[in-house]
mmCIF file of C-alpha atoms in Angstrom:
data_model
loop_
_atom_site.group_PDB
_atom_site.id
_atom_site.type_symbol
_atom_site.label_atom_id
_atom_site.label_comp_id
_atom_site.label_asym_id
_atom_site.label_seq_id
_atom_site.Cartn_x
_atom_site.Cartn_y
_atom_site.Cartn_z
ATOM 1 C CA MET A 254 1.030 43.473 -41.473
ATOM 2 C CA SER A 255 4.294 43.071 -43.356
ATOM 3 C CA VAL A 256 6.233 39.830 -43.896
ATOM 4 C CA THR A 257 9.850 40.092 -43.961
ATOM 5 C CA ALA A 258 11.633 37.786 -46.239
ATOM 6 C CA VAL A 259 14.622 36.153 -44.712
ATOM 7 C CA PRO A 260 16.947 34.656 -47.487
ATOM 8 C CA ILE A 261 17.916 31.060 -47.012
ATOM 9 C CA ARG A 262 21.417 30.010 -47.901
ATOM 10 C CA PRO A 263 21.457 27.720 -50.821
ATOM 11 C CA VAL A 264 22.341 24.072 -49.893
ATOM 12 C CA ARG A 265 25.606 22.851 -51.250
ATOM 13 C CA ARG A 266 25.211 20.232 -53.909
ATOM 14 C CA SER A 267 27.683 18.004 -52.183
ATOM 15 C CA TYR A 268 25.434 17.855 -49.142
ATOM 16 C CA LEU A 269 22.501 16.489 -51.257
ATOM 17 C CA VAL A 270 24.879 13.939 -52.643
ATOM 18 C CA TRP A 271 25.730 12.764 -49.151
ATOM 19 C CA ILE A 272 22.022 12.748 -48.120
ATOM 20 C CA TRP A 273 21.185 10.479 -51.169
ATOM 21 C CA VAL A 274 24.155 8.314 -50.351
ATOM 22 C CA ALA A 275 23.050 7.687 -46.809
ATOM 23 C CA VAL A 276 19.527 7.050 -47.864
ATOM 24 C CA ALA A 277 20.860 4.412 -50.195
ATOM 25 C CA VAL A 278 23.008 2.742 -47.561
ATOM 26 C CA ALA A 279 20.028 2.758 -45.187
ATOM 27 C CA LEU A 280 17.991 0.996 -47.761
ATOM 28 C CA VAL A 281 20.796 -1.692 -48.315
ATOM 29 C CA VAL A 282 21.186 -2.244 -44.603
ATOM 30 C CA ALA A 283 17.477 -2.561 -44.016
ATOM 31 C CA ALA A 284 17.231 -5.288 -46.787
ATOM 32 C CA LEU A 285 20.200 -7.153 -45.302
ATOM 33 C CA LEU A 286 18.539 -7.049 -41.767
ATOM 34 C CA ALA A 287 15.123 -8.236 -43.212
ATOM 35 C CA ARG A 288 16.919 -11.253 -44.906
ATOM 36 C CA GLN A 289 18.876 -12.022 -41.800
ATOM 37 C CA GLY A 290 15.843 -13.425 -40.010
ATOM 38 C CA ASP A 291 15.094 -15.590 -43.081
ATOM 39 C CA ALA A 292 18.794 -16.863 -42.965
ATOM 40 C CA ALA A 293 18.427 -18.951 -39.768
ATOM 41 C CA LEU A 294 15.533 -21.135 -41.203
ATOM 42 C CA LEU A 295 17.223 -21.246 -44.648
ATOM 43 C CA ARG A 296 20.498 -22.498 -43.008
ATOM 44 C CA GLU A 297 18.447 -25.208 -41.275
ATOM 45 C CA ALA A 298 16.907 -26.068 -44.613
ATOM 46 C CA ARG A 299 20.334 -26.633 -46.071
ATOM 47 C CA GLY A 300 21.704 -28.426 -43.064
ATOM 48 C CA ALA A 301 22.558 -32.063 -42.387
ATOM 49 C CA GLY A 302 19.603 -34.628 -42.866
ATOM 50 C CA VAL A 303 17.672 -32.404 -45.110
ATOM 51 C CA VAL A 304 16.446 -34.083 -48.359
ATOM 52 C CA THR A 305 15.550 -32.216 -51.436
ATOM 53 C CA THR A 306 13.053 -33.710 -54.001
ATOM 54 C CA ALA A 307 12.849 -33.077 -57.627
ATOM 55 C CA SER A 308 10.133 -30.519 -57.321
ATOM 56 C CA GLY A 309 12.214 -28.525 -54.653
ATOM 57 C CA LEU A 310 10.479 -29.567 -51.524
ATOM 58 C CA GLN A 311 12.800 -30.083 -48.656
ATOM 59 C CA TYR A 312 12.302 -32.182 -45.749
ATOM 60 C CA LYS A 313 13.797 -33.443 -42.525
ATOM 61 C CA VAL A 314 12.932 -36.825 -40.592
ATOM 62 C CA ILE A 315 12.532 -35.723 -36.868
ATOM 63 C CA GLU A 316 10.990 -39.015 -35.919
ATOM 64 C CA PRO A 317 10.943 -41.828 -38.461
ATOM 65 C CA GLY A 318 7.619 -43.686 -37.463
ATOM 66 C CA GLN A 319 6.642 -47.223 -38.034
ATOM 67 C CA GLY A 320 5.905 -49.220 -41.022
ATOM 68 C CA GLY A 321 6.367 -49.019 -44.695
ATOM 69 C CA ALA A 322 2.793 -47.753 -45.726
ATOM 70 C CA HIS A 323 2.510 -44.095 -46.823
ATOM 71 C CA PRO A 324 -0.685 -42.121 -47.719
ATOM 72 C CA THR A 325 -1.614 -41.814 -51.386
ATOM 73 C CA ALA A 326 -3.296 -39.007 -53.230
ATOM 74 C CA THR A 327 -6.578 -40.384 -52.445
ATOM 75 C CA ASP A 328 -6.144 -40.922 -48.733
ATOM 76 C CA VAL A 329 -7.144 -38.598 -45.855
ATOM 77 C CA ALA A 330 -4.496 -37.986 -43.391
ATOM 78 C CA LEU A 331 -5.004 -37.437 -39.684
ATOM 79 C CA VAL A 332 -2.110 -34.906 -38.597
ATOM 80 C CA ASN A 333 -0.972 -32.609 -36.061
ATOM 81 C CA TYR A 334 0.845 -29.607 -37.678
ATOM 82 C CA THR A 335 2.345 -26.172 -37.291
ATOM 83 C CA GLY A 336 2.926 -23.934 -40.318
ATOM 84 C CA ARG A 337 5.355 -20.886 -40.229
ATOM 85 C CA LEU A 338 6.713 -18.351 -42.506
ATOM 86 C CA ILE A 339 10.556 -18.434 -43.116
ATOM 87 C CA ASP A 340 10.949 -15.776 -40.229
ATOM 88 C CA GLY A 341 9.383 -18.046 -37.710
ATOM 89 C CA THR A 342 5.934 -16.364 -37.744
ATOM 90 C CA VAL A 343 3.313 -19.018 -36.939
ATOM 91 C CA PHE A 344 0.357 -18.658 -39.509
ATOM 92 C CA ASP A 345 -1.552 -21.829 -38.550
ATOM 93 C CA ALA A 346 -1.417 -24.685 -36.172
ATOM 94 C CA SER A 347 -3.843 -27.583 -35.446
ATOM 95 C CA LYS A 348 -5.280 -27.599 -31.809
ATOM 96 C CA GLN A 349 -6.158 -31.429 -32.128
ATOM 97 C CA PRO A 350 -5.659 -34.049 -34.743
ATOM 98 C CA THR A 351 -6.860 -32.608 -38.010
ATOM 99 C CA PRO A 352 -8.028 -34.904 -41.086
ATOM 100 C CA MET A 353 -6.649 -33.544 -44.248
ATOM 101 C CA PRO A 354 -7.587 -35.184 -47.656
ATOM 102 C CA LEU A 355 -4.370 -35.220 -49.797
ATOM 103 C CA SER A 356 -6.605 -34.157 -52.805
ATOM 104 C CA SER A 357 -7.389 -30.899 -51.292
ATOM 105 C CA VAL A 358 -4.029 -29.430 -49.627
ATOM 106 C CA LEU A 359 -1.227 -27.563 -51.059
ATOM 107 C CA PRO A 360 0.819 -29.436 -53.677
ATOM 108 C CA GLY A 361 3.779 -29.378 -51.527
ATOM 109 C CA PHE A 362 2.037 -30.411 -48.514
ATOM 110 C CA ALA A 363 0.475 -33.300 -50.250
ATOM 111 C CA GLU A 364 3.832 -34.344 -51.669
ATOM 112 C CA ALA A 365 5.353 -34.195 -48.267
ATOM 113 C CA LEU A 366 2.503 -36.287 -46.643
ATOM 114 C CA LYS A 367 3.235 -38.956 -49.213
ATOM 115 C CA LEU A 368 6.742 -39.440 -48.000
ATOM 116 C CA MET A 369 5.637 -40.084 -44.285
ATOM 117 C CA PRO A 370 4.837 -43.395 -42.715
ATOM 118 C CA LYS A 371 2.400 -43.540 -39.689
ATOM 119 C CA GLY A 372 3.649 -42.084 -36.392
ATOM 120 C CA SER A 373 6.543 -39.970 -38.058
ATOM 121 C CA LYS A 374 7.492 -36.417 -37.540
ATOM 122 C CA TYR A 375 8.836 -34.339 -40.279
ATOM 123 C CA ARG A 376 9.810 -30.575 -40.948
ATOM 124 C CA PHE A 377 8.964 -29.573 -44.391
ATOM 125 C CA TRP A 378 10.108 -26.398 -46.380
ATOM 126 C CA LEU A 379 7.859 -25.513 -49.262
ATOM 127 C CA PRO A 380 9.036 -23.261 -51.685
ATOM 128 C CA ALA A 381 6.433 -20.730 -53.047
ATOM 129 C CA LYS A 382 5.740 -22.702 -56.107
ATOM 130 C CA LEU A 383 4.556 -25.752 -54.006
ATOM 131 C CA GLY A 384 2.686 -23.283 -51.711
ATOM 132 C CA TYR A 385 0.595 -20.315 -52.606
ATOM 133 C CA GLY A 386 2.857 -19.061 -55.384
ATOM 134 C CA ASP A 387 2.607 -15.292 -56.013
ATOM 135 C CA ARG A 388 -0.713 -15.071 -54.256
ATOM 136 C CA ALA A 389 -1.145 -13.849 -50.751
ATOM 137 C CA ASN A 390 -3.209 -15.703 -48.489
ATOM 138 C CA GLY A 391 -4.275 -13.892 -45.188
ATOM 139 C CA PRO A 392 -1.162 -13.689 -43.067
ATOM 140 C CA ILE A 393 0.974 -15.493 -45.813
ATOM 141 C CA PRO A 394 2.696 -12.934 -48.159
ATOM 142 C CA ALA A 395 2.965 -13.606 -51.876
ATOM 143 C CA ASN A 396 6.122 -15.648 -52.906
ATOM 144 C CA SER A 397 6.569 -17.033 -49.262
ATOM 145 C CA MET A 398 8.556 -20.069 -48.405
ATOM 146 C CA LEU A 399 6.450 -22.162 -45.888
ATOM 147 C CA VAL A 400 7.877 -24.276 -43.110
ATOM 148 C CA PHE A 401 5.609 -27.039 -41.593
ATOM 149 C CA ASP A 402 6.341 -29.287 -38.800
ATOM 150 C CA VAL A 403 3.838 -32.314 -39.160
ATOM 151 C CA GLU A 404 3.118 -35.389 -37.146
ATOM 152 C CA LEU A 405 1.309 -38.056 -39.075
ATOM 153 C CA ILE A 406 -0.882 -39.942 -36.815
ATOM 154 C CA ASP A 407 -2.835 -42.098 -39.273
ATOM 155 C CA PHE A 408 -4.329 -42.202 -42.767
ATOM 156 C CA ILE A 409 -7.145 -43.791 -44.497
ATOM 157 C CA PRO A 410 -8.494 -44.068 -48.112
ATOM 158 C CA GLU A 411 -11.108 -41.266 -48.797
ATOM 159 C CA SER A 412 -13.599 -43.861 -50.078
ATOM 160 C CA VAL A 413 -13.531 -45.566 -46.637
ATOM 161 C CA LEU A 414 -14.138 -42.303 -44.814
ATOM 162 C CA ARG A 415 -17.175 -41.666 -47.306
ATOM 163 C CA GLN A 416 -18.543 -44.923 -46.359
ATOM 164 C CA MET A 417 -18.139 -44.265 -42.890
ATOM 165 C CA GLN A 418 -19.769 -40.894 -43.086
ATOM 166 C CA ALA A 419 -22.693 -42.498 -45.120
ATOM 167 C CA GLN A 420 -23.247 -45.244 -42.422
ATOM 168 C CA GLN A 421 -23.376 -42.569 -39.745
ATOM 169 C CA SER A 422 -25.853 -40.388 -41.432
ATOM 170 C CA MET A 423 -28.023 -43.544 -42.223
ATOM 171 C CA MET A 424 -27.886 -44.420 -38.389
ATOM 172 C CA GLY A 425 -29.258 -41.020 -37.535
ATOM 173 C CA GLY A 426 -26.048 -39.321 -36.427
ATOM 174 C CA MET A 427 -23.834 -39.952 -33.427
ATOM 175 C CA PRO A 428 -24.769 -40.652 -29.764
ATOM 176 C CA GLY A 429 -24.986 -37.336 -27.769
ATOM 177 C CA GLY A 430 -27.147 -35.534 -30.289
ATOM 178 C CA VAL A 431 -24.308 -34.646 -32.569
ATOM 179 C CA SER A 432 -25.235 -35.557 -36.081
ATOM 180 C CA GLY A 433 -23.371 -35.813 -39.404
ATOM 181 C CA GLY A 434 -20.094 -37.620 -40.201
ATOM 182 C CA ALA A 435 -16.397 -36.890 -39.634
ATOM 183 C CA PRO A 436 -15.207 -33.494 -39.226
ATOM 184 C CA GLY A 437 -14.626 -31.651 -42.378
ATOM 185 C CA ALA A 438 -11.115 -31.126 -43.726
ATOM 186 C CA PRO A 439 -9.836 -27.638 -43.053
ATOM 187 C CA SER A 440 -9.360 -25.220 -46.218
ATOM 188 C CA PRO A 441 -6.108 -25.841 -48.102
ATOM 189 C CA ARG A 442 -3.103 -24.684 -46.464
#
């Protein structure tokens, strides 16, 4: 068996230059398209009615709520919420009102909750430094801006919640065979 060598014509250097230029243009276009999805929420975060705090937290009041009292760092807030990435991907949502101790949630989330009166609905934009920073967390990539829609139903001091839990445990649990106190707070989000 013999193999016949077929000469391959050399590729012109100008063709290689055009190929590399095309690859570079494709990369730039891909980066621009990836950022375009981010642009809609970023535009909204810079729109009318959006307030930016000294820390960089941005928020918009959707429904103002009632009363002048706001949660403090030692309170537990009862909230409904949806958390999204800047591209709109939902990474977490409450299925029912969820208790959240302000002392154990993301710094930006705690800061935002302290701004809200009972019954209010806000949208928050947390820059990465107020969220997970340079750490990835499950479906949340590192250095991600987070967007939350939050309804603050109520809040109570954590000490009152602890007293209620202690009283329930001393009474042998709740009727219907469910023992223990109030539901635990979800992991920090």
